[in-house]
Short mmCIF file of C-alpha atoms in Angstrom, two decimals:
data_model
loop_
_atom_site.label_atom_id
_atom_site.label_comp_id
_atom_site.label_asym_id
_atom_site.label_seq_id
_atom_site.Cartn_x
_atom_site.Cartn_y
_atom_site.Cartn_z
CA MET A 1 0.01 -0.01 0.00
CA MET A 2 1.22 3.46 -0.84
CA PRO A 3 2.59 5.31 2.26
CA PHE A 4 -0.09 7.99 2.37
CA GLU A 5 1.00 9.01 5.89
CA ARG A 6 4.31 10.26 4.36
CA ILE A 7 2.67 11.81 1.29
CA ILE A 8 0.05 13.80 3.19
CA SER A 9 1.36 16.63 5.35
CA ILE A 10 -0.86 18.03 8.12
CA ASP A 11 0.12 21.02 10.22
CA ARG A 12 -2.43 21.30 13.06
CA LYS A 13 -1.16 24.80 13.90
CA SER A 14 -1.81 26.05 10.37
CA LYS A 15 -4.77 28.38 9.63
CA ILE A 16 -5.46 26.31 6.50
CA PRO A 17 -8.34 23.85 7.31
CA ILE A 18 -7.11 20.27 7.66
CA TYR A 19 -9.33 18.99 4.84
CA ARG A 20 -7.72 21.54 2.48
CA GLN A 21 -4.24 20.61 3.69
CA ILE A 22 -5.05 16.97 2.81
CA ALA A 23 -6.45 18.02 -0.62
CA ILE A 24 -3.37 20.17 -1.33
CA SER A 25 -1.04 17.26 -0.38
CA PHE A 26 -2.90 14.97 -2.83
CA ILE A 27 -2.74 17.64 -5.55
CA ASN A 28 1.04 18.08 -5.08
CA ALA A 29 1.59 14.28 -5.14
CA ILE A 30 -0.48 13.87 -8.27
CA SER A 31 1.18 16.85 -9.95
CA GLN A 32 4.68 15.42 -9.21
CA GLY A 33 3.70 11.91 -10.50
CA VAL A 34 3.95 10.27 -7.07
CA ILE A 35 0.28 9.27 -7.40
CA LYS A 36 -0.63 8.29 -10.98
CA ALA A 37 -3.79 8.57 -12.99
CA ASN A 38 -6.50 5.94 -12.23
CA THR A 39 -4.92 5.16 -8.83
CA HIS A 40 -7.57 4.14 -6.29
CA LEU A 41 -7.37 6.15 -3.07
CA PRO A 42 -8.02 4.66 0.39
CA SER A 43 -11.59 4.65 1.67
CA THR A 44 -12.56 7.59 3.78
CA ARG A 45 -12.64 5.38 6.88
CA ASP A 46 -9.23 3.85 6.27
CA LEU A 47 -7.53 7.16 5.50
CA ALA A 48 -9.17 8.86 8.48
CA LYS A 49 -7.78 6.11 10.73
CA LEU A 50 -4.36 6.33 9.12
CA LEU A 51 -4.12 10.12 9.51
CA GLU A 52 -5.91 10.19 12.88
CA VAL A 53 -8.57 12.64 11.76
CA HIS A 54 -12.36 12.51 11.64
CA ARG A 55 -13.87 10.68 8.71
CA LYS A 56 -15.86 13.76 7.73
CA THR A 57 -12.56 15.58 7.24
CA ILE A 58 -11.54 13.00 4.60
CA VAL A 59 -14.98 13.23 3.00
CA ALA A 60 -14.53 16.99 2.69
CA ALA A 61 -11.05 16.61 1.23
CA TYR A 62 -12.28 14.12 -1.38
CA GLU A 63 -15.20 16.38 -2.27
CA GLU A 64 -12.77 19.27 -2.83
CA LEU A 65 -10.58 17.11 -5.04
CA GLU A 66 -13.57 15.94 -7.02
CA ALA A 67 -14.92 19.52 -7.46
CA GLN A 68 -11.57 20.47 -8.94
CA ASP A 69 -11.45 17.44 -11.29
CA TRP A 70 -8.44 15.77 -9.64
CA VAL A 71 -10.42 12.62 -8.74
CA VAL A 72 -13.57 10.82 -9.74
CA SER A 73 -15.89 9.19 -7.21
CA VAL A 74 -18.13 6.18 -7.66
CA PRO A 75 -20.55 6.21 -4.71
CA ARG A 76 -20.12 3.24 -2.29
CA LYS A 77 -17.37 1.80 -4.49
CA TYR A 78 -14.20 3.83 -4.81
CA VAL A 79 -12.43 7.24 -5.30
CA ALA A 80 -9.72 7.29 -7.94
CA VAL A 81 -7.38 9.78 -9.49
CA SER A 82 -8.77 11.18 -12.71
CA ALA A 83 -7.84 9.37 -15.90
CA LYS A 84 -7.21 12.80 -17.55
CA ILE A 85 -4.13 13.45 -15.39
CA PRO A 86 -0.99 13.09 -17.55
CA GLN A 87 1.46 10.34 -16.62
CA LEU A 88 4.52 11.80 -14.85
CA LYS A 89 7.65 10.14 -13.51
CA PRO A 90 7.61 10.16 -9.70
CA LYS A 91 10.38 11.96 -7.87
CA LYS A 92 12.37 10.14 -5.21
CA TRP A 93 11.06 10.74 -1.74
CA SER A 94 13.21 12.96 0.45
CA GLU A 95 13.00 14.62 3.83
CA GLU A 96 12.05 17.83 2.03
CA SER A 97 8.57 18.95 3.15
CA ALA A 98 5.82 18.58 0.54
CA ASN A 99 4.66 22.06 1.47
CA GLU A 100 8.05 23.75 1.16
CA SER A 101 7.62 27.13 -0.51
CA SER A 102 8.96 27.52 -4.03
CA TYR A 103 9.51 31.16 -3.11
CA THR A 104 12.46 30.25 -0.95
CA THR A 105 14.26 29.46 -4.22
CA ALA A 106 15.85 32.44 -5.96
CA PHE A 107 13.93 33.62 -9.04
CA GLN A 108 15.39 31.56 -11.92
CA PRO A 109 14.72 33.32 -15.29
CA ALA A 110 16.96 36.32 -15.96
CA PHE A 111 15.50 39.71 -15.27
CA LYS A 112 16.51 43.37 -15.26
CA GLN A 113 18.56 44.75 -12.35
CA ILE A 114 17.56 48.31 -11.45
CA THR A 115 20.59 50.52 -10.77
CA SER A 116 19.12 54.01 -11.30
CA PRO A 117 16.36 55.65 -11.45
CA LYS A 118 -4.42 61.65 -25.01
CA ILE A 119 -6.98 61.99 -22.37
CA LYS A 120 -10.55 62.17 -23.64
CA GLU A 121 -12.89 64.20 -21.52
CA ILE A 122 -16.43 62.88 -21.13
CA ALA A 123 -18.92 65.69 -21.30
CA ARG A 124 -21.95 63.57 -20.40
CA LEU A 125 -22.26 60.09 -19.05
CA PRO A 126 -24.64 57.70 -20.90
CA SER A 127 -27.68 56.45 -19.01
CA ILE A 128 -26.36 52.82 -18.95
CA ILE A 129 -22.73 51.78 -18.56
CA LEU A 130 -21.71 48.16 -19.00
CA ASP A 131 -18.52 47.70 -17.08
CA ASP A 132 -16.26 44.72 -17.62
CA GLY A 133 -16.86 43.17 -14.20
CA PHE A 134 -16.82 45.57 -11.29
CA PRO A 135 -17.98 44.82 -7.74
CA ASP A 136 -21.11 46.50 -6.38
CA VAL A 137 -19.80 49.24 -4.08
CA ARG A 138 -23.19 49.31 -2.33
CA LEU A 139 -22.39 45.91 -0.85
CA SER A 140 -18.82 46.72 0.06
CA PRO A 141 -17.68 47.33 3.68
CA ILE A 142 -16.32 50.76 2.69
CA ASP A 143 -17.83 52.45 5.76
CA ASP A 144 -15.98 50.04 8.09
CA LEU A 145 -12.76 50.59 6.13
CA LEU A 146 -13.03 54.35 6.32
CA LYS A 147 -13.81 54.31 10.08
CA ILE A 148 -10.59 52.40 10.63
CA TYR A 149 -8.76 54.77 8.30
CA ARG A 150 -9.94 57.84 10.17
CA SER A 151 -9.02 56.36 13.55
CA TYR A 152 -5.44 55.76 12.31
CA THR A 153 -4.95 59.42 11.31
CA SER A 154 -5.42 60.57 14.89
CA LYS A 155 -2.98 58.28 16.70
CA LYS A 156 0.75 59.02 16.83
CA HIS A 157 1.93 55.42 16.50
CA SER A 158 -0.49 54.82 13.59
CA ILE A 159 0.81 57.90 11.82
CA ARG A 160 4.38 56.69 12.22
CA ASN A 161 3.55 53.18 10.98
CA ALA A 162 1.76 54.62 7.95
CA THR A 163 4.47 57.01 6.83
CA PHE A 164 7.81 55.27 7.47
CA GLY A 165 9.26 52.05 6.06
CA THR A 166 6.46 51.45 3.59
CA ALA A 167 8.42 51.20 0.27
CA GLN A 168 7.48 47.52 -0.03
CA GLY A 169 4.04 48.18 1.46
CA SER A 170 3.01 48.50 5.02
CA LEU A 171 4.45 45.79 7.30
CA LYS A 172 1.05 45.13 8.89
CA LEU A 173 -0.65 44.52 5.57
CA ARG A 174 2.15 42.27 4.22
CA GLU A 175 2.11 40.15 7.41
CA ILE A 176 -1.64 39.72 7.42
CA LEU A 177 -1.81 39.23 3.64
CA ALA A 178 0.83 36.46 3.80
CA SER A 179 -1.37 34.60 6.28
CA TYR A 180 -4.56 35.33 4.31
CA LEU A 181 -3.11 34.06 1.03
CA SER A 182 -1.80 30.95 2.74
CA GLU A 183 -5.22 30.20 4.26
CA THR A 184 -7.31 30.97 1.21
CA ARG A 185 -5.05 30.12 -1.75
CA GLY A 186 -2.49 27.66 -0.46
CA LEU A 187 0.48 30.04 -0.94
CA ASN A 188 3.31 29.18 1.43
CA ILE A 189 4.94 32.59 1.67
CA GLU A 190 6.32 35.13 4.08
CA LYS A 191 5.88 38.96 4.19
CA GLU A 192 9.21 39.33 2.32
CA HIS A 193 7.71 37.74 -0.77
CA ILE A 194 5.02 40.41 -1.11
CA LEU A 195 5.12 43.85 -2.76
CA ILE A 196 2.04 46.04 -2.28
CA THR A 197 1.15 48.03 -5.41
CA HIS A 198 -1.48 50.50 -6.63
CA GLY A 199 -3.55 47.67 -8.23
CA ALA A 200 -2.85 44.72 -10.48
CA GLN A 201 -1.96 47.00 -13.42
CA MET A 202 1.07 48.39 -11.59
CA SER A 203 2.15 44.83 -10.71
CA ILE A 204 1.93 43.82 -14.38
CA TYR A 205 3.97 46.88 -15.37
CA LEU A 206 6.69 46.23 -12.78
CA ALA A 207 6.95 42.57 -13.78
CA ALA A 208 7.16 43.39 -17.47
CA GLN A 209 9.84 46.03 -16.97
CA LEU A 210 12.03 43.69 -14.92
CA LEU A 211 11.61 40.65 -17.13
CA LEU A 212 11.51 41.81 -20.71
CA GLU A 213 14.24 43.17 -22.95
CA PRO A 214 13.55 44.53 -26.51
CA GLY A 215 13.12 41.62 -28.95
CA GLU A 216 12.45 38.96 -26.29
CA CYS A 217 9.23 36.99 -26.63
CA ILE A 218 6.26 36.87 -24.24
CA VAL A 219 3.21 34.71 -24.89
CA VAL A 220 -0.35 35.88 -24.15
CA GLY A 221 -3.85 34.54 -24.94
CA ARG A 222 -5.93 35.56 -27.88
CA PRO A 223 -8.00 37.61 -26.98
CA ASN A 224 -6.22 39.05 -23.93
CA TYR A 225 -6.42 41.76 -21.33
CA ASP A 226 -5.50 44.57 -23.68
CA MET A 227 -3.80 46.82 -21.06
CA ALA A 228 -1.38 44.02 -20.26
CA THR A 229 -0.60 43.48 -23.93
CA LYS A 230 0.17 47.22 -24.25
CA VAL A 231 2.50 47.08 -21.25
CA PHE A 232 4.41 44.19 -22.81
CA GLU A 233 4.66 45.88 -26.16
CA GLN A 234 5.93 49.04 -24.49
CA THR A 235 9.05 47.16 -23.32
CA GLY A 236 9.96 46.42 -26.92
CA ALA A 237 9.22 42.74 -26.47
CA THR A 238 7.61 40.60 -29.15
CA VAL A 239 4.11 39.60 -28.08
CA LEU A 240 3.09 36.16 -29.37
CA GLU A 241 -0.56 35.12 -29.21
CA VAL A 242 -1.98 31.67 -28.66
CA ASN A 243 -5.64 30.68 -28.79
CA VAL A 244 -8.02 30.55 -25.83
CA ASP A 245 -10.80 27.99 -25.98
CA ASP A 246 -13.40 26.63 -23.52
CA ASN A 247 -10.61 25.12 -21.38
CA GLY A 248 -8.48 28.30 -21.27
CA LEU A 249 -5.11 28.98 -22.87
CA VAL A 250 -4.22 26.35 -25.45
CA VAL A 251 -0.95 25.17 -23.87
CA SER A 252 -0.06 22.85 -26.78
CA GLU A 253 0.42 25.99 -28.86
CA VAL A 254 2.72 27.35 -26.21
CA GLU A 255 4.79 24.15 -26.50
CA SER A 256 4.99 24.53 -30.29
CA ILE A 257 6.32 28.03 -29.88
CA CYS A 258 8.96 26.91 -27.34
CA GLN A 259 10.18 24.27 -29.75
CA SER A 260 10.84 26.90 -32.44
CA LYS A 261 12.01 29.96 -30.48
CA PRO A 262 12.94 30.99 -26.95
CA ILE A 263 10.29 32.74 -24.90
CA LYS A 264 10.98 34.78 -21.81
CA ALA A 265 7.61 34.76 -20.13
CA ILE A 266 3.96 33.87 -20.48
CA TYR A 267 1.07 35.92 -19.17
CA VAL A 268 -1.91 33.86 -18.01
CA ILE A 269 -5.29 34.58 -16.34
CA PRO A 270 -6.23 31.14 -15.03
CA HIS A 271 -9.52 32.03 -13.38
CA HIS A 272 -12.23 33.60 -15.56
CA HIS A 273 -9.88 34.59 -18.35
CA TYR A 274 -10.21 38.22 -19.43
CA PRO A 275 -12.23 38.84 -21.49
CA THR A 276 -13.79 35.46 -22.32
CA THR A 277 -14.36 34.29 -18.66
CA VAL A 278 -13.17 30.68 -19.26
CA THR A 279 -11.13 28.88 -16.59
CA LEU A 280 -7.82 27.12 -17.30
CA SER A 281 -8.22 23.33 -16.82
CA ILE A 282 -6.19 21.23 -14.40
CA GLU A 283 -4.45 19.37 -17.27
CA ARG A 284 -3.33 22.55 -18.90
CA ARG A 285 -2.16 24.09 -15.59
CA MET A 286 0.07 21.06 -15.06
CA ALA A 287 1.34 21.11 -18.64
CA LEU A 288 2.12 24.82 -18.42
CA LEU A 289 4.13 24.39 -15.20
CA LYS A 290 6.04 21.54 -16.80
CA LEU A 291 6.89 23.66 -19.84
CA SER A 292 8.08 26.48 -17.59
CA GLN A 293 10.56 24.12 -15.93
CA GLN A 294 11.61 22.60 -19.24
CA TYR A 295 12.18 25.82 -21.15
CA GLY A 296 12.99 28.20 -18.28
CA PHE A 297 10.38 30.89 -18.88
CA ALA A 298 8.57 32.90 -16.25
CA ILE A 299 4.83 32.72 -15.62
CA ILE A 300 3.03 35.95 -14.80
CA GLU A 301 -0.16 34.68 -13.12
CA ASP A 302 -2.87 37.38 -13.01
CA ASP A 303 -5.42 36.03 -10.53
CA TYR A 304 -7.55 39.20 -10.38
CA ASP A 305 -10.86 37.32 -9.96
CA TYR A 306 -10.02 34.36 -7.70
CA ASP A 307 -12.71 34.64 -5.04
CA TYR A 308 -15.88 34.67 -7.10
CA HIS A 309 -16.22 31.04 -8.26
CA TYR A 310 -19.73 29.67 -7.96
CA ALA A 311 -19.80 26.00 -8.87
CA SER A 312 -17.13 24.91 -6.36
CA SER A 313 -13.99 26.17 -4.59
CA PRO A 314 -11.68 27.73 -7.21
CA TYR A 315 -8.64 25.79 -8.43
CA LEU A 316 -5.50 26.55 -6.42
CA PRO A 317 -3.27 29.06 -8.13
CA LEU A 318 -0.26 28.01 -10.18
CA ALA A 319 1.75 29.92 -7.55
CA SER A 320 0.77 27.34 -4.87
CA SER A 321 2.56 24.58 -6.81
CA GLN A 322 6.19 23.51 -6.75
CA HIS A 323 7.13 25.99 -9.49
CA ARG A 324 10.76 26.49 -8.27
CA GLY A 325 10.73 30.25 -8.38
CA HIS A 326 9.21 30.65 -11.84
CA VAL A 327 5.84 32.21 -10.99
CA ILE A 328 5.02 35.86 -10.34
CA TYR A 329 1.56 35.98 -8.69
CA ILE A 330 -0.59 39.09 -9.05
CA GLY A 331 -3.84 39.98 -7.28
CA SER A 332 -5.91 42.97 -6.32
CA PHE A 333 -8.49 44.14 -3.80
CA SER A 334 -10.18 46.40 -6.33
CA LYS A 335 -12.41 43.54 -7.50
CA LEU A 336 -13.39 42.73 -3.91
CA LEU A 337 -14.13 46.18 -2.52
CA ASP A 338 -14.21 49.04 -5.04
CA PRO A 339 -12.30 49.91 -8.23
CA SER A 340 -11.19 53.13 -6.54
CA ILE A 341 -9.43 51.17 -3.76
CA ARG A 342 -6.11 50.95 -5.56
CA ILE A 343 -4.38 48.25 -3.57
CA GLY A 344 -2.89 45.26 -5.33
CA PHE A 345 -0.04 42.88 -4.64
CA MET A 346 2.70 40.95 -6.35
CA VAL A 347 4.08 37.69 -4.88
CA ALA A 348 7.50 36.47 -6.00
CA PRO A 349 10.85 35.24 -4.67
CA PHE A 350 12.57 37.93 -2.63
CA ASN A 351 15.32 38.72 -5.11
CA PHE A 352 12.64 39.65 -7.66
CA ILE A 353 10.58 41.59 -5.05
CA GLU A 354 13.70 43.51 -4.08
CA GLN A 355 14.17 44.76 -7.61
CA GLY A 356 10.41 45.43 -7.88
CA VAL A 357 10.69 47.76 -4.91
CA ALA A 358 13.66 49.57 -6.50
CA LEU A 359 11.73 50.09 -9.76
CA ARG A 360 8.55 51.12 -7.97
CA LYS A 361 10.50 53.90 -6.20
CA LEU A 362 11.33 55.39 -9.59
CA ILE A 363 7.67 55.82 -10.54
CA ASP A 364 5.84 56.07 -7.21
CA VAL A 365 7.67 57.28 -4.09
CA GLY A 366 4.61 57.42 -1.83
CA VAL A 367 2.03 54.88 -0.59
CA ASP A 368 -1.22 55.31 1.34
CA GLY A 369 -0.04 53.63 4.52
CA TYR A 370 -3.22 54.55 6.34
CA MET A 371 -5.36 52.72 3.80
CA GLN A 372 -3.07 49.72 3.70
CA ASN A 373 -3.14 49.40 7.46
CA ALA A 374 -6.90 49.89 7.56
CA LEU A 375 -7.34 47.17 4.99
CA ALA A 376 -5.05 44.89 7.10
CA GLU A 377 -7.28 45.49 10.11
CA LEU A 378 -10.39 44.77 8.02
CA ILE A 379 -8.91 41.40 7.03
CA ARG A 380 -7.78 40.68 10.63
CA GLN A 381 -11.28 41.26 11.94
CA GLY A 382 -12.71 38.82 9.43
CA GLU A 383 -14.85 41.45 7.74
CA LEU A 384 -13.34 40.84 4.32
CA LYS A 385 -14.25 37.09 4.47
CA ARG A 386 -17.78 37.98 5.56
CA HIS A 387 -18.09 40.45 2.71
CA ILE A 388 -16.85 37.89 0.14
CA LYS A 389 -19.38 35.31 1.35
CA LYS A 390 -22.25 37.78 1.11
CA ALA A 391 -21.19 39.29 -2.25
CA LYS A 392 -20.55 35.86 -3.75
CA LYS A 393 -24.13 34.79 -3.02
CA CYS A 394 -25.48 38.05 -4.48
CA TYR A 395 -23.34 37.94 -7.66
CA PHE A 396 -24.30 34.30 -8.22
CA SER A 397 -27.97 35.32 -8.18
CA ARG A 398 -27.34 38.25 -10.52
CA ARG A 399 -25.45 36.05 -12.98
CA ASP A 400 -28.38 33.66 -13.17
CA TYR A 401 -30.86 36.52 -13.44
CA LEU A 402 -28.95 38.03 -16.38
CA ASP A 403 -28.88 34.59 -17.99
CA GLU A 404 -32.65 34.47 -17.67
CA LEU A 405 -33.04 37.94 -19.19
CA LEU A 406 -30.71 37.18 -22.11
CA ARG A 407 -32.59 33.98 -22.98
CA LEU A 408 -35.92 35.82 -22.65
CA HIS A 409 -35.00 38.89 -24.78
CA LEU A 410 -31.83 38.33 -26.82
CA ALA A 411 -31.50 34.62 -27.58
CA SER A 412 -31.68 35.33 -31.33
CA SER A 413 -29.07 38.11 -31.11
CA VAL A 414 -26.26 36.85 -28.84
CA ASP A 415 -24.25 33.69 -28.12
CA TYR A 416 -22.53 33.06 -24.77
CA THR A 417 -21.45 30.44 -22.37
CA LEU A 418 -22.53 31.00 -18.77
CA PRO A 419 -19.30 31.34 -16.78
CA SER A 420 -18.64 29.26 -13.67
CA GLY A 421 -17.54 32.33 -11.83
CA GLY A 422 -16.47 35.89 -12.13
CA MET A 423 -18.42 39.12 -12.50
CA ALA A 424 -19.11 39.32 -16.26
CA ILE A 425 -20.49 37.37 -19.23
CA TRP A 426 -18.73 37.43 -22.64
CA LEU A 427 -21.40 37.97 -25.31
CA THR A 428 -20.84 37.46 -29.08
CA LEU A 429 -23.32 39.14 -31.40
CA LYS A 430 -24.87 36.85 -34.07
CA LYS A 431 -24.95 38.03 -37.66
CA PRO A 432 -26.18 40.38 -39.06
CA TYR A 433 -25.75 42.34 -35.81
CA VAL A 434 -22.43 44.19 -35.43
CA ILE A 435 -20.74 45.60 -32.36
CA GLU A 436 -20.56 49.05 -33.83
CA GLN A 437 -24.35 49.35 -33.38
CA LEU A 438 -23.72 49.29 -29.57
CA MET A 439 -20.56 51.31 -29.57
CA THR A 440 -22.14 54.37 -31.23
CA HIS A 441 -25.38 54.55 -29.29
CA PRO A 442 -25.52 57.71 -27.11
CA GLN A 443 -27.38 56.04 -24.20
CA LEU A 444 -24.95 53.16 -23.86
CA ALA A 445 -21.26 52.80 -22.95
CA ILE A 446 -19.44 49.47 -22.93
CA LYS A 447 -16.02 49.21 -21.27
CA ARG A 448 -14.70 46.13 -23.15
CA VAL A 449 -15.58 45.41 -26.81
CA ASP A 450 -13.77 43.33 -29.45
CA THR A 451 -14.63 44.40 -32.98
CA GLU A 452 -12.73 41.48 -34.56
CA LEU A 453 -14.73 38.90 -32.56
CA ASN A 454 -17.89 41.03 -32.64
CA ALA A 455 -18.17 40.56 -28.87
CA PHE A 456 -18.32 42.45 -25.58
CA ARG A 457 -18.29 41.95 -21.82
CA PHE A 458 -21.40 42.52 -19.78
CA GLY A 459 -20.46 43.11 -16.15
CA PHE A 460 -23.36 41.94 -14.02
CA ALA A 461 -22.03 42.17 -10.48
CA SER A 462 -22.37 45.93 -10.10
CA MET A 463 -26.06 45.97 -11.16
CA ASN A 464 -29.13 44.96 -9.22
CA GLU A 465 -32.02 43.16 -10.88
CA GLN A 466 -33.82 46.29 -11.98
CA GLU A 467 -30.60 47.70 -13.51
CA LEU A 468 -29.88 44.45 -15.29
CA GLU A 469 -33.35 44.44 -16.81
CA GLN A 470 -32.96 48.04 -17.99
CA ALA A 471 -29.64 47.24 -19.63
CA VAL A 472 -30.95 44.19 -21.46
CA LEU A 473 -34.01 46.02 -22.70
CA LEU A 474 -31.85 48.81 -24.04
CA LEU A 475 -29.70 46.25 -25.89
CA LYS A 476 -32.86 44.76 -27.33
CA THR A 477 -34.05 48.22 -28.45
CA ILE A 478 -30.66 48.91 -30.18
CA ILE A 479 -30.06 45.61 -31.97
CA GLY A 480 -33.45 43.88 -31.76
CA GLY A 481 -33.80 40.27 -30.72
CA GLU A 482 -36.13 37.55 -29.61
CA GLY A 483 -36.19 35.18 -26.70
CA VAL A 484 -36.22 31.40 -26.57
CA LYS A 485 -39.21 30.00 -28.50
#
């Protein structure tokens, strides 16, 4: 029998629930080829006895693995590793902890060392604005955040903590964020591995400037987050596109590129890809990590939309794997709280973060330490988790209501796949309708359109049911349409 007691690592002092620790241990073992496809796992009763935990804990771990497609379950018969998992050669067992952080390894791909240092005014807002997936500020705990903020501006020690030694981000926020990301996303990191930024866009910019030299190649999806593409192009790098289908980035196309030319980095949005909303499959995540090791390129993982996944728990980030210092992980609080709360973060090995701090100083010498510390306190009090739970339920309902409206009023005009998470739906106009009809209408503004694909994003999270209905009826008025017969 396989020595599962040595494969599964449980830290009873960790803030990560034990069932998730068990699931993560299985995922790491499967990813490394220690446990192969089709392998039958122990019964819940046997594994509970072996690990000295409650049987319900094993049931929860297996349910988590099944929800993420790592295993298949046949009721009252067996639980087995999915047949879709690629066959990998197992590594020899060593005393090295299965949960050892890849961020303790120095960043491997070469990167820059920092040694020195047409705006269009809108006269009148249209009556309906379709954002590309914003949170509803009306649900956000902004009042609580601002109360904490105001309290910090009147205390001497809080003023000192907010204004000194914050080049990497406030110490309080980095400490609490390291614990929060460990608990919620399986990232085994310390505060030294985190750089606080003014949103995900700044993190993308810093990573691009450090990684890319003119003429070097970076791979992105087609279509892609256009502001990221522009950042990469600005460095002088060559941007290579690969297709995105229903299972996310087509990694086989990445491999074909690697076989013909060197690439320096790949930019990937694994959860609810922007703009198409698809999620990168488990098989492709594993294949991408393997290619990164084989060809030595960096992975810029933009996980801007991790928390809002409705069908199950979201897949663990690529950054939680044994990536050996190849992954730069980017996230933001703007999608959780309010787009105007410009607080994001970058997670990477310390030697990369150190250079990120040096570069950031050249473009942004000040940080809002009060807001960062207030956010840290909001997380510490558990208010952020409570908000996510409430907002997730609300956005799930709004997604389904928009689906109902689209089928009722626009089934003959649009095609779409209902996303498993996120805050927007990607709609493609059917012929003869063209996106320009929507782009030129004075009552309507759409943040993200694609004229080549004749498609646009409909952000539903920021609208209540009445507002969603008004938006859909305006679309119907502009382009026409009929519901399901």
